[in-house]
Amino acid sequence: VALVAFRGKMAELLLPPTRSLVRTKRCLADLPGGGGTPLASGIETGLALADAVKRRGGTPLLVLLTDGRANVARGGQGGRPQATEEALTVARLVRAAGVAAMVVDTSNHPHPQARALAEAMDATYMPLPHADAGRLNAAVKAKAGL
């Protein structure tokens, strides 16, 4: 498991790939929130991690938790239209790289932008309000082939 946060103006690797459940839980508990959403930067960082895992012989699964609403472009400037288009462009790179992916829509109600992002990635789409921990766990295991 690795954890990338994307908020403010850029994405940040909070937890490099690890098998430590304790480190993962601690990192998730301290996960920062708020601010802008540099979604393209987050997907791009996740894709780079997935590529590194593939080069080491692993089989990555990119799980993206988002409402799909980008508002910070990769250069750090605001603007929904550009940020949204960049996120979709990077999402298509995930598809082109053949990386298995899931998009967990964190909106209170399923959001069309999160679904569009999943479609661009060729990812499984799962709206969070309809997915409890058990369903989410089962979906991740199924997508990862476990």
mmCIF file of N, CA and C in Angstrom:
data_model
loop_
_atom_site.group_PDB
_atom_site.id
_atom_site.type_symbol
_atom_site.label_atom_id
_atom_site.label_comp_id
_atom_site.label_asym_id
_atom_site.label_seq_id
_atom_site.Cartn_x
_atom_site.Cartn_y
_atom_site.Cartn_z
ATOM 1 N N VAL A 1 0.850 -1.174 0.000
ATOM 2 C CA VAL A 1 0.000 0.000 0.000
ATOM 3 C C VAL A 1 0.894 1.235 0.000
ATOM 4 N N ALA A 2 0.491 2.209 -0.788
ATOM 5 C CA ALA A 2 1.134 3.523 -0.777
ATOM 6 C C ALA A 2 0.009 4.539 -0.677
ATOM 7 N N LEU A 3 0.322 5.731 -0.199
ATOM 8 C CA LEU A 3 -0.709 6.740 -0.043
ATOM 9 C C LEU A 3 -0.207 8.076 -0.572
ATOM 10 N N VAL A 4 -0.998 8.639 -1.500
ATOM 11 C CA VAL A 4 -0.705 9.946 -2.081
ATOM 12 C C VAL A 4 -1.865 10.868 -1.723
ATOM 13 N N ALA A 5 -1.554 12.016 -1.156
ATOM 14 C CA ALA A 5 -2.571 13.038 -0.888
ATOM 15 C C ALA A 5 -2.439 14.111 -1.956
ATOM 16 N N PHE A 6 -3.560 14.630 -2.411
ATOM 17 C CA PHE A 6 -3.520 15.724 -3.380
ATOM 18 C C PHE A 6 -4.470 16.805 -2.890
ATOM 19 N N ARG A 7 -3.846 17.863 -2.412
ATOM 20 C CA ARG A 7 -4.602 19.014 -1.915
ATOM 21 C C ARG A 7 -3.699 20.233 -2.016
ATOM 22 N N GLY A 8 -4.293 21.401 -1.901
ATOM 23 C CA GLY A 8 -3.493 22.614 -2.056
ATOM 24 C C GLY A 8 -3.130 22.800 -3.515
ATOM 25 N N LYS A 9 -1.818 22.814 -3.813
ATOM 26 C CA LYS A 9 -1.372 23.038 -5.187
ATOM 27 C C LYS A 9 -0.722 21.817 -5.830
ATOM 28 N N MET A 10 -0.498 20.733 -5.056
ATOM 29 C CA MET A 10 0.191 19.584 -5.639
ATOM 30 C C MET A 10 -0.091 18.313 -4.861
ATOM 31 N N ALA A 11 0.355 17.215 -5.439
ATOM 32 C CA ALA A 11 0.242 15.914 -4.779
ATOM 33 C C ALA A 11 1.485 15.674 -3.943
ATOM 34 N N GLU A 12 1.316 14.854 -2.909
ATOM 35 C CA GLU A 12 2.425 14.540 -2.018
ATOM 36 C C GLU A 12 2.369 13.064 -1.644
ATOM 37 N N LEU A 13 3.494 12.388 -1.786
ATOM 38 C CA LEU A 13 3.581 10.993 -1.372
ATOM 39 C C LEU A 13 3.685 10.974 0.144
ATOM 40 N N LEU A 14 2.641 10.511 0.812
ATOM 41 C CA LEU A 14 2.640 10.468 2.270
ATOM 42 C C LEU A 14 3.186 9.154 2.800
ATOM 43 N N LEU A 15 2.981 8.094 2.044
ATOM 44 C CA LEU A 15 3.424 6.774 2.479
ATOM 45 C C LEU A 15 3.960 6.018 1.273
ATOM 46 N N PRO A 16 5.277 5.797 1.222
ATOM 47 C CA PRO A 16 5.814 5.005 0.120
ATOM 48 C C PRO A 16 5.317 3.559 0.237
ATOM 49 N N PRO A 17 5.399 2.790 -0.833
ATOM 50 C CA PRO A 17 4.895 1.412 -0.782
ATOM 51 C C PRO A 17 5.412 0.660 0.450
ATOM 52 N N THR A 18 4.473 0.053 1.171
ATOM 53 C CA THR A 18 4.790 -0.678 2.396
ATOM 54 C C THR A 18 3.808 -1.830 2.580
ATOM 55 N N ARG A 19 4.200 -2.780 3.382
ATOM 56 C CA ARG A 19 3.300 -3.870 3.774
ATOM 57 C C ARG A 19 2.835 -3.685 5.215
ATOM 58 N N SER A 20 3.256 -2.585 5.846
ATOM 59 C CA SER A 20 2.955 -2.339 7.251
ATOM 60 C C SER A 20 1.545 -1.787 7.430
ATOM 61 N N LEU A 21 0.683 -2.580 8.025
ATOM 62 C CA LEU A 21 -0.677 -2.155 8.303
ATOM 63 C C LEU A 21 -0.688 -1.030 9.338
ATOM 64 N N VAL A 22 0.204 -1.102 10.320
ATOM 65 C CA VAL A 22 0.278 -0.066 11.354
ATOM 66 C C VAL A 22 0.626 1.279 10.743
ATOM 67 N N ARG A 23 1.660 1.319 9.881
ATOM 68 C CA ARG A 23 2.048 2.577 9.226
ATOM 69 C C ARG A 23 0.921 3.112 8.354
ATOM 70 N N THR A 24 0.247 2.216 7.655
ATOM 71 C CA THR A 24 -0.844 2.624 6.773
ATOM 72 C C THR A 24 -1.989 3.238 7.582
ATOM 73 N N LYS A 25 -2.382 2.579 8.656
ATOM 74 C CA LYS A 25 -3.471 3.106 9.486
ATOM 75 C C LYS A 25 -3.093 4.453 10.096
ATOM 76 N N ARG A 26 -1.858 4.582 10.558
ATOM 77 C CA ARG A 26 -1.401 5.845 11.149
ATOM 78 C C ARG A 26 -1.442 6.959 10.104
ATOM 79 N N CYS A 27 -0.984 6.653 8.906
ATOM 80 C CA CYS A 27 -0.956 7.650 7.838
ATOM 81 C C CYS A 27 -2.377 8.060 7.438
ATOM 82 N N LEU A 28 -3.277 7.099 7.355
ATOM 83 C CA LEU A 28 -4.667 7.406 7.015
ATOM 84 C C LEU A 28 -5.316 8.267 8.096
ATOM 85 N N ALA A 29 -5.003 7.984 9.359
ATOM 86 C CA ALA A 29 -5.578 8.764 10.456
ATOM 87 C C ALA A 29 -5.108 10.209 10.416
ATOM 88 N N ASP A 30 -3.900 10.427 9.927
ATOM 89 C CA ASP A 30 -3.333 11.774 9.851
ATOM 90 C C ASP A 30 -3.518 12.429 8.492
ATOM 91 N N LEU A 31 -4.322 11.840 7.632
ATOM 92 C CA LEU A 31 -4.491 12.331 6.268
ATOM 93 C C LEU A 31 -5.019 13.763 6.261
ATOM 94 N N PRO A 32 -4.274 14.674 5.634
ATOM 95 C CA PRO A 32 -4.736 16.065 5.592
ATOM 96 C C PRO A 32 -5.881 16.222 4.600
ATOM 97 N N GLY A 33 -6.693 17.213 4.815
ATOM 98 C CA GLY A 33 -7.803 17.480 3.913
ATOM 99 C C GLY A 33 -7.970 18.969 3.725
ATOM 100 N N GLY A 34 -8.891 19.329 2.861
ATOM 101 C CA GLY A 34 -9.187 20.733 2.639
ATOM 102 C C GLY A 34 -8.319 21.363 1.572
ATOM 103 N N GLY A 35 -8.685 22.565 1.202
ATOM 104 C CA GLY A 35 -7.916 23.285 0.200
ATOM 105 C C GLY A 35 -8.317 22.908 -1.209
ATOM 106 N N GLY A 36 -7.471 23.276 -2.159
ATOM 107 C CA GLY A 36 -7.734 22.985 -3.566
ATOM 108 C C GLY A 36 -7.570 21.506 -3.868
ATOM 109 N N THR A 37 -7.974 21.137 -5.075
ATOM 110 C CA THR A 37 -7.884 19.737 -5.489
ATOM 111 C C THR A 37 -7.080 19.632 -6.779
ATOM 112 N N PRO A 38 -5.768 19.377 -6.669
ATOM 113 C CA PRO A 38 -4.932 19.175 -7.856
ATOM 114 C C PRO A 38 -5.024 17.712 -8.309
ATOM 115 N N LEU A 39 -6.180 17.359 -8.836
ATOM 116 C CA LEU A 39 -6.490 15.972 -9.163
ATOM 117 C C LEU A 39 -5.525 15.374 -10.184
ATOM 118 N N ALA A 40 -5.184 16.113 -11.224
ATOM 119 C CA ALA A 40 -4.254 15.593 -12.237
ATOM 120 C C ALA A 40 -2.914 15.256 -11.596
ATOM 121 N N SER A 41 -2.439 16.098 -10.713
ATOM 122 C CA SER A 41 -1.179 15.854 -10.023
ATOM 123 C C SER A 41 -1.262 14.582 -9.170
ATOM 124 N N GLY A 42 -2.381 14.379 -8.509
ATOM 125 C CA GLY A 42 -2.570 13.174 -7.704
ATOM 126 C C GLY A 42 -2.576 11.913 -8.545
ATOM 127 N N ILE A 43 -3.297 11.946 -9.657
ATOM 128 C CA ILE A 43 -3.350 10.775 -10.535
ATOM 129 C C ILE A 43 -1.974 10.515 -11.135
ATOM 130 N N GLU A 44 -1.304 11.574 -11.542
ATOM 131 C CA GLU A 44 0.032 11.457 -12.141
ATOM 132 C C GLU A 44 1.021 10.815 -11.149
ATOM 133 N N THR A 45 0.972 11.230 -9.894
ATOM 134 C CA THR A 45 1.854 10.665 -8.863
ATOM 135 C C THR A 45 1.507 9.204 -8.628
ATOM 136 N N GLY A 46 0.218 8.893 -8.584
ATOM 137 C CA GLY A 46 -0.210 7.501 -8.426
ATOM 138 C C GLY A 46 0.234 6.633 -9.598
ATOM 139 N N LEU A 47 0.153 7.178 -10.806
ATOM 140 C CA LEU A 47 0.594 6.438 -11.992
ATOM 141 C C LEU A 47 2.092 6.187 -11.953
ATOM 142 N N ALA A 48 2.873 7.166 -11.509
ATOM 143 C CA ALA A 48 4.323 6.982 -11.392
ATOM 144 C C ALA A 48 4.646 5.881 -10.392
ATOM 145 N N LEU A 49 3.918 5.839 -9.286
ATOM 146 C CA LEU A 49 4.114 4.755 -8.309
ATOM 147 C C LEU A 49 3.742 3.400 -8.910
ATOM 148 N N ALA A 50 2.629 3.370 -9.624
ATOM 149 C CA ALA A 50 2.190 2.126 -10.258
ATOM 150 C C ALA A 50 3.227 1.636 -11.270
ATOM 151 N N ASP A 51 3.789 2.558 -12.043
ATOM 152 C CA ASP A 51 4.831 2.185 -13.008
ATOM 153 C C ASP A 51 6.046 1.604 -12.299
ATOM 154 N N ALA A 52 6.426 2.187 -11.161
ATOM 155 C CA ALA A 52 7.564 1.680 -10.397
ATOM 156 C C ALA A 52 7.290 0.280 -9.883
ATOM 157 N N VAL A 53 6.078 0.036 -9.436
ATOM 158 C CA VAL A 53 5.691 -1.306 -8.955
ATOM 159 C C VAL A 53 5.750 -2.305 -10.111
ATOM 160 N N LYS A 54 5.258 -1.899 -11.289
ATOM 161 C CA LYS A 54 5.294 -2.784 -12.464
ATOM 162 C C LYS A 54 6.737 -3.125 -12.854
ATOM 163 N N ARG A 55 7.618 -2.136 -12.797
ATOM 164 C CA ARG A 55 9.019 -2.383 -13.159
ATOM 165 C C ARG A 55 9.689 -3.369 -12.201
ATOM 166 N N ARG A 56 9.206 -3.422 -10.960
ATOM 167 C CA ARG A 56 9.762 -4.368 -9.987
ATOM 168 C C ARG A 56 9.050 -5.717 -10.036
ATOM 169 N N GLY A 57 8.165 -5.890 -11.010
ATOM 170 C CA GLY A 57 7.493 -7.168 -11.179
ATOM 171 C C GLY A 57 6.175 -7.299 -10.439
ATOM 172 N N GLY A 58 5.706 -6.224 -9.827
ATOM 173 C CA GLY A 58 4.441 -6.265 -9.100
ATOM 174 C C GLY A 58 3.258 -5.970 -9.999
ATOM 175 N N THR A 59 2.079 -6.125 -9.435
ATOM 176 C CA THR A 59 0.845 -5.831 -10.145
ATOM 177 C C THR A 59 0.114 -4.732 -9.389
ATOM 178 N N PRO A 60 0.270 -3.487 -9.817
ATOM 179 C CA PRO A 60 -0.331 -2.377 -9.069
ATOM 180 C C PRO A 60 -1.835 -2.267 -9.281
ATOM 181 N N LEU A 61 -2.478 -1.695 -8.303
ATOM 182 C CA LEU A 61 -3.882 -1.321 -8.389
ATOM 183 C C LEU A 61 -3.988 0.101 -7.867
ATOM 184 N N LEU A 62 -4.418 1.010 -8.701
ATOM 185 C CA LEU A 62 -4.579 2.408 -8.335
ATOM 186 C C LEU A 62 -6.003 2.608 -7.840
ATOM 187 N N VAL A 63 -6.145 2.983 -6.571
ATOM 188 C CA VAL A 63 -7.466 3.260 -5.995
ATOM 189 C C VAL A 63 -7.512 4.749 -5.685
ATOM 190 N N LEU A 64 -8.399 5.441 -6.355
ATOM 191 C CA LEU A 64 -8.499 6.897 -6.251
ATOM 192 C C LEU A 64 -9.766 7.252 -5.486
ATOM 193 N N LEU A 65 -9.607 7.926 -4.355
ATOM 194 C CA LEU A 65 -10.743 8.407 -3.576
ATOM 195 C C LEU A 65 -10.916 9.885 -3.872
ATOM 196 N N THR A 66 -12.007 10.249 -4.529
ATOM 197 C CA THR A 66 -12.229 11.624 -4.967
ATOM 198 C C THR A 66 -13.692 11.844 -5.306
ATOM 199 N N ASP A 67 -14.099 13.105 -5.292
ATOM 200 C CA ASP A 67 -15.414 13.444 -5.822
ATOM 201 C C ASP A 67 -15.315 13.789 -7.304
ATOM 202 N N GLY A 68 -14.079 13.805 -7.826
ATOM 203 C CA GLY A 68 -13.853 14.059 -9.239
ATOM 204 C C GLY A 68 -13.802 15.524 -9.620
ATOM 205 N N ARG A 69 -13.947 16.417 -8.650
ATOM 206 C CA ARG A 69 -14.010 17.849 -8.948
ATOM 207 C C ARG A 69 -12.629 18.490 -8.778
ATOM 208 N N ALA A 70 -11.914 18.599 -9.864
ATOM 209 C CA ALA A 70 -10.588 19.216 -9.864
ATOM 210 C C ALA A 70 -10.739 20.734 -9.966
ATOM 211 N N ASN A 71 -9.873 21.462 -9.242
ATOM 212 C CA ASN A 71 -9.908 22.916 -9.370
ATOM 213 C C ASN A 71 -8.518 23.549 -9.334
ATOM 214 N N VAL A 72 -7.473 22.697 -9.370
ATOM 215 C CA VAL A 72 -6.106 23.192 -9.432
ATOM 216 C C VAL A 72 -5.392 22.446 -10.553
ATOM 217 N N ALA A 73 -4.874 23.195 -11.524
ATOM 218 C CA ALA A 73 -4.168 22.594 -12.658
ATOM 219 C C ALA A 73 -2.779 22.124 -12.221
ATOM 220 N N ARG A 74 -2.122 21.357 -13.076
ATOM 221 C CA ARG A 74 -0.804 20.817 -12.727
ATOM 222 C C ARG A 74 0.238 21.890 -12.456
ATOM 223 N N GLY A 75 0.098 23.052 -13.040
ATOM 224 C CA GLY A 75 1.033 24.137 -12.787
ATOM 225 C C GLY A 75 0.776 24.852 -11.466
ATOM 226 N N GLY A 76 -0.265 24.450 -10.753
ATOM 227 C CA GLY A 76 -0.571 25.044 -9.461
ATOM 228 C C GLY A 76 -1.586 26.174 -9.508
ATOM 229 N N GLN A 77 -1.983 26.590 -10.704
ATOM 230 C CA GLN A 77 -2.952 27.677 -10.818
ATOM 231 C C GLN A 77 -4.373 27.124 -10.736
ATOM 232 N N GLY A 78 -5.283 27.977 -10.285
ATOM 233 C CA GLY A 78 -6.684 27.584 -10.177
ATOM 234 C C GLY A 78 -7.372 27.599 -11.527
ATOM 235 N N GLY A 79 -8.573 27.073 -11.549
ATOM 236 C CA GLY A 79 -9.370 27.060 -12.769
ATOM 237 C C GLY A 79 -9.940 25.695 -13.057
ATOM 238 N N ARG A 80 -11.228 25.527 -12.794
ATOM 239 C CA ARG A 80 -11.871 24.217 -12.966
ATOM 240 C C ARG A 80 -11.770 23.642 -14.379
ATOM 241 N N PRO A 81 -12.057 24.423 -15.438
ATOM 242 C CA PRO A 81 -12.036 23.815 -16.776
ATOM 243 C C PRO A 81 -10.676 23.203 -17.126
ATOM 244 N N GLN A 82 -9.602 23.946 -16.905
ATOM 245 C CA GLN A 82 -8.272 23.414 -17.225
ATOM 246 C C GLN A 82 -7.918 22.255 -16.306
ATOM 247 N N ALA A 83 -8.198 22.383 -15.013
ATOM 248 C CA ALA A 83 -7.880 21.330 -14.049
ATOM 249 C C ALA A 83 -8.650 20.048 -14.369
ATOM 250 N N THR A 84 -9.902 20.190 -14.767
ATOM 251 C CA THR A 84 -10.722 19.028 -15.112
ATOM 252 C C THR A 84 -10.180 18.345 -16.360
ATOM 253 N N GLU A 85 -9.851 19.129 -17.380
ATOM 254 C CA GLU A 85 -9.321 18.540 -18.623
ATOM 255 C C GLU A 85 -7.988 17.843 -18.366
ATOM 256 N N GLU A 86 -7.130 18.444 -17.558
ATOM 257 C CA GLU A 86 -5.846 17.809 -17.233
ATOM 258 C C GLU A 86 -6.057 16.496 -16.478
ATOM 259 N N ALA A 87 -7.015 16.476 -15.560
ATOM 260 C CA ALA A 87 -7.294 15.246 -14.812
ATOM 261 C C ALA A 87 -7.759 14.137 -15.754
ATOM 262 N N LEU A 88 -8.627 14.475 -16.691
ATOM 263 C CA LEU A 88 -9.107 13.474 -17.664
ATOM 264 C C LEU A 88 -7.970 13.004 -18.567
ATOM 265 N N THR A 89 -7.081 13.920 -18.956
ATOM 266 C CA THR A 89 -5.936 13.548 -19.795
ATOM 267 C C THR A 89 -5.027 12.564 -19.065
ATOM 268 N N VAL A 90 -4.711 12.848 -17.807
ATOM 269 C CA VAL A 90 -3.853 11.951 -17.035
ATOM 270 C C VAL A 90 -4.580 10.628 -16.773
ATOM 271 N N ALA A 91 -5.886 10.684 -16.564
ATOM 272 C CA ALA A 91 -6.672 9.460 -16.374
ATOM 273 C C ALA A 91 -6.564 8.559 -17.599
ATOM 274 N N ARG A 92 -6.564 9.150 -18.784
ATOM 275 C CA ARG A 92 -6.415 8.356 -20.013
ATOM 276 C C ARG A 92 -5.031 7.703 -20.084
ATOM 277 N N LEU A 93 -4.030 8.336 -19.481
ATOM 278 C CA LEU A 93 -2.685 7.741 -19.429
ATOM 279 C C LEU A 93 -2.685 6.481 -18.554
ATOM 280 N N VAL A 94 -3.505 6.484 -17.509
ATOM 281 C CA VAL A 94 -3.640 5.286 -16.660
ATOM 282 C C VAL A 94 -4.171 4.144 -17.507
ATOM 283 N N ARG A 95 -5.197 4.425 -18.295
ATOM 284 C CA ARG A 95 -5.771 3.407 -19.194
ATOM 285 C C ARG A 95 -4.715 2.923 -20.185
ATOM 286 N N ALA A 96 -4.001 3.870 -20.800
ATOM 287 C CA ALA A 96 -2.989 3.527 -21.808
ATOM 288 C C ALA A 96 -1.856 2.697 -21.210
ATOM 289 N N ALA A 97 -1.541 2.929 -19.942
ATOM 290 C CA ALA A 97 -0.474 2.175 -19.279
ATOM 291 C C ALA A 97 -0.935 0.788 -18.850
ATOM 292 N N GLY A 98 -2.236 0.541 -18.949
ATOM 293 C CA GLY A 98 -2.757 -0.767 -18.563
ATOM 294 C C GLY A 98 -2.762 -0.999 -17.060
ATOM 295 N N VAL A 99 -2.841 0.079 -16.287
ATOM 296 C CA VAL A 99 -2.867 -0.041 -14.834
ATOM 297 C C VAL A 99 -4.308 -0.242 -14.381
ATOM 298 N N ALA A 100 -4.546 -1.299 -13.617
ATOM 299 C CA ALA A 100 -5.875 -1.537 -13.055
ATOM 300 C C ALA A 100 -6.195 -0.418 -12.077
ATOM 301 N N ALA A 101 -7.443 0.052 -12.101
ATOM 302 C CA ALA A 101 -7.795 1.192 -11.266
ATOM 303 C C ALA A 101 -9.237 1.106 -10.797
ATOM 304 N N MET A 102 -9.479 1.788 -9.682
ATOM 305 C CA MET A 102 -10.815 1.984 -9.129
ATOM 306 C C MET A 102 -10.954 3.451 -8.769
ATOM 307 N N VAL A 103 -12.142 3.995 -8.970
ATOM 308 C CA VAL A 103 -12.452 5.341 -8.514
ATOM 309 C C VAL A 103 -13.567 5.209 -7.490
ATOM 310 N N VAL A 104 -13.259 5.611 -6.262
ATOM 311 C CA VAL A 104 -14.250 5.611 -5.194
ATOM 312 C C VAL A 104 -14.750 7.041 -5.076
ATOM 313 N N ASP A 105 -16.012 7.239 -5.429
ATOM 314 C CA ASP A 105 -16.627 8.562 -5.429
ATOM 315 C C ASP A 105 -16.979 8.929 -3.988
ATOM 316 N N THR A 106 -16.303 9.948 -3.449
ATOM 317 C CA THR A 106 -16.490 10.334 -2.056
ATOM 318 C C THR A 106 -17.589 11.371 -1.857
ATOM 319 N N SER A 107 -18.312 11.722 -2.909
ATOM 320 C CA SER A 107 -19.413 12.691 -2.800
ATOM 321 C C SER A 107 -20.546 12.106 -1.973
ATOM 322 N N ASN A 108 -21.380 12.996 -1.434
ATOM 323 C CA ASN A 108 -22.567 12.529 -0.707
ATOM 324 C C ASN A 108 -23.539 11.823 -1.639
ATOM 325 N N HIS A 109 -23.538 12.239 -2.883
ATOM 326 C CA HIS A 109 -24.365 11.608 -3.919
ATOM 327 C C HIS A 109 -23.439 11.335 -5.093
ATOM 328 N N PRO A 110 -23.633 10.234 -5.810
ATOM 329 C CA PRO A 110 -22.746 9.950 -6.945
ATOM 330 C C PRO A 110 -22.594 11.177 -7.846
ATOM 331 N N HIS A 111 -21.336 11.464 -8.198
ATOM 332 C CA HIS A 111 -21.042 12.685 -8.946
ATOM 333 C C HIS A 111 -20.609 12.341 -10.366
ATOM 334 N N PRO A 112 -21.172 13.003 -11.376
ATOM 335 C CA PRO A 112 -20.841 12.679 -12.765
ATOM 336 C C PRO A 112 -19.359 12.871 -13.106
ATOM 337 N N GLN A 113 -18.680 13.813 -12.458
ATOM 338 C CA GLN A 113 -17.267 14.017 -12.774
ATOM 339 C C GLN A 113 -16.421 12.838 -12.297
ATOM 340 N N ALA A 114 -16.775 12.244 -11.176
ATOM 341 C CA ALA A 114 -16.037 11.072 -10.701
ATOM 342 C C ALA A 114 -16.282 9.889 -11.641
ATOM 343 N N ARG A 115 -17.510 9.748 -12.101
ATOM 344 C CA ARG A 115 -17.828 8.661 -13.040
ATOM 345 C C ARG A 115 -17.074 8.870 -14.360
ATOM 346 N N ALA A 116 -17.006 10.099 -14.845
ATOM 347 C CA ALA A 116 -16.278 10.399 -16.089
ATOM 348 C C ALA A 116 -14.798 10.082 -15.928
ATOM 349 N N LEU A 117 -14.264 10.369 -14.773
ATOM 350 C CA LEU A 117 -12.863 10.071 -14.487
ATOM 351 C C LEU A 117 -12.633 8.557 -14.531
ATOM 352 N N ALA A 118 -13.539 7.807 -13.928
ATOM 353 C CA ALA A 118 -13.437 6.344 -13.944
ATOM 354 C C ALA A 118 -13.505 5.815 -15.373
ATOM 355 N N GLU A 119 -14.391 6.367 -16.168
ATOM 356 C CA GLU A 119 -14.508 5.935 -17.561
ATOM 357 C C GLU A 119 -13.226 6.229 -18.332
ATOM 358 N N ALA A 120 -12.639 7.416 -18.105
ATOM 359 C CA ALA A 120 -11.398 7.775 -18.799
ATOM 360 C C ALA A 120 -10.256 6.835 -18.413
ATOM 361 N N MET A 121 -10.263 6.353 -17.169
ATOM 362 C CA MET A 121 -9.211 5.448 -16.687
ATOM 363 C C MET A 121 -9.504 3.993 -17.016
ATOM 364 N N ASP A 122 -10.726 3.709 -17.475
ATOM 365 C CA ASP A 122 -11.207 2.337 -17.618
ATOM 366 C C ASP A 122 -11.174 1.657 -16.247
ATOM 367 N N ALA A 123 -11.637 2.412 -15.253
ATOM 368 C CA ALA A 123 -11.599 1.969 -13.866
ATOM 369 C C ALA A 123 -12.977 1.532 -13.394
ATOM 370 N N THR A 124 -12.991 0.700 -12.384
ATOM 371 C CA THR A 124 -14.228 0.367 -11.692
ATOM 372 C C THR A 124 -14.679 1.611 -10.942
ATOM 373 N N TYR A 125 -15.963 1.944 -11.052
ATOM 374 C CA TYR A 125 -16.520 3.107 -10.360
ATOM 375 C C TYR A 125 -17.346 2.621 -9.182
ATOM 376 N N MET A 126 -17.097 3.200 -8.007
ATOM 377 C CA MET A 126 -17.839 2.812 -6.817
ATOM 378 C C MET A 126 -18.218 4.070 -6.030
ATOM 379 N N PRO A 127 -19.513 4.417 -6.013
ATOM 380 C CA PRO A 127 -19.926 5.567 -5.210
ATOM 381 C C PRO A 127 -19.908 5.194 -3.725
ATOM 382 N N LEU A 128 -19.197 5.974 -2.935
ATOM 383 C CA LEU A 128 -18.997 5.675 -1.528
ATOM 384 C C LEU A 128 -20.286 5.597 -0.715
ATOM 385 N N PRO A 129 -21.269 6.453 -0.957
ATOM 386 C CA PRO A 129 -22.464 6.326 -0.111
ATOM 387 C C PRO A 129 -23.113 4.951 -0.201
ATOM 388 N N HIS A 130 -22.855 4.222 -1.272
ATOM 389 C CA HIS A 130 -23.455 2.899 -1.456
ATOM 390 C C HIS A 130 -22.477 1.781 -1.133
ATOM 391 N N ALA A 131 -21.318 2.125 -0.602
ATOM 392 C CA ALA A 131 -20.293 1.112 -0.350
ATOM 393 C C ALA A 131 -19.822 1.204 1.101
ATOM 394 N N ASP A 132 -20.114 0.182 1.862
ATOM 395 C CA ASP A 132 -19.578 0.144 3.216
ATOM 396 C C ASP A 132 -18.172 -0.454 3.162
ATOM 397 N N ALA A 133 -17.519 -0.549 4.290
ATOM 398 C CA ALA A 133 -16.140 -1.041 4.331
ATOM 399 C C ALA A 133 -16.023 -2.439 3.747
ATOM 400 N N GLY A 134 -16.989 -3.292 4.019
ATOM 401 C CA GLY A 134 -16.953 -4.659 3.501
ATOM 402 C C GLY A 134 -17.045 -4.705 1.984
ATOM 403 N N ARG A 135 -17.948 -3.930 1.418
ATOM 404 C CA ARG A 135 -18.099 -3.899 -0.047
ATOM 405 C C ARG A 135 -16.871 -3.309 -0.714
ATOM 406 N N LEU A 136 -16.325 -2.261 -0.112
ATOM 407 C CA LEU A 136 -15.125 -1.636 -0.664
ATOM 408 C C LEU A 136 -13.951 -2.615 -0.621
ATOM 409 N N ASN A 137 -13.788 -3.295 0.490
ATOM 410 C CA ASN A 137 -12.727 -4.294 0.630
ATOM 411 C C ASN A 137 -12.886 -5.403 -0.410
ATOM 412 N N ALA A 138 -14.095 -5.887 -0.573
ATOM 413 C CA ALA A 138 -14.350 -6.954 -1.555
ATOM 414 C C ALA A 138 -14.065 -6.471 -2.970
ATOM 415 N N ALA A 139 -14.443 -5.231 -3.286
ATOM 416 C CA ALA A 139 -14.213 -4.696 -4.630
ATOM 417 C C ALA A 139 -12.727 -4.543 -4.911
ATOM 418 N N VAL A 140 -11.970 -4.057 -3.933
ATOM 419 C CA VAL A 140 -10.528 -3.903 -4.114
ATOM 420 C C VAL A 140 -9.880 -5.280 -4.307
ATOM 421 N N LYS A 141 -10.260 -6.246 -3.488
ATOM 422 C CA LYS A 141 -9.703 -7.602 -3.626
ATOM 423 C C LYS A 141 -10.047 -8.196 -4.971
ATOM 424 N N ALA A 142 -11.268 -8.027 -5.423
ATOM 425 C CA ALA A 142 -11.677 -8.565 -6.727
ATOM 426 C C ALA A 142 -10.897 -7.913 -7.846
ATOM 427 N N LYS A 143 -10.735 -6.597 -7.790
ATOM 428 C CA LYS A 143 -9.998 -5.880 -8.843
ATOM 429 C C LYS A 143 -8.535 -6.265 -8.843
ATOM 430 N N ALA A 144 -7.981 -6.528 -7.651
ATOM 431 C CA ALA A 144 -6.564 -6.907 -7.533
ATOM 432 C C ALA A 144 -6.353 -8.392 -7.804
ATOM 433 N N GLY A 145 -7.447 -9.127 -7.974
ATOM 434 C CA GLY A 145 -7.324 -10.561 -8.242
ATOM 435 C C GLY A 145 -6.933 -11.367 -7.006
ATOM 436 N N LEU A 146 -7.323 -10.899 -5.845
ATOM 437 C CA LEU A 146 -7.005 -11.613 -4.596
ATOM 438 C C LEU A 146 -8.145 -12.493 -4.139
#
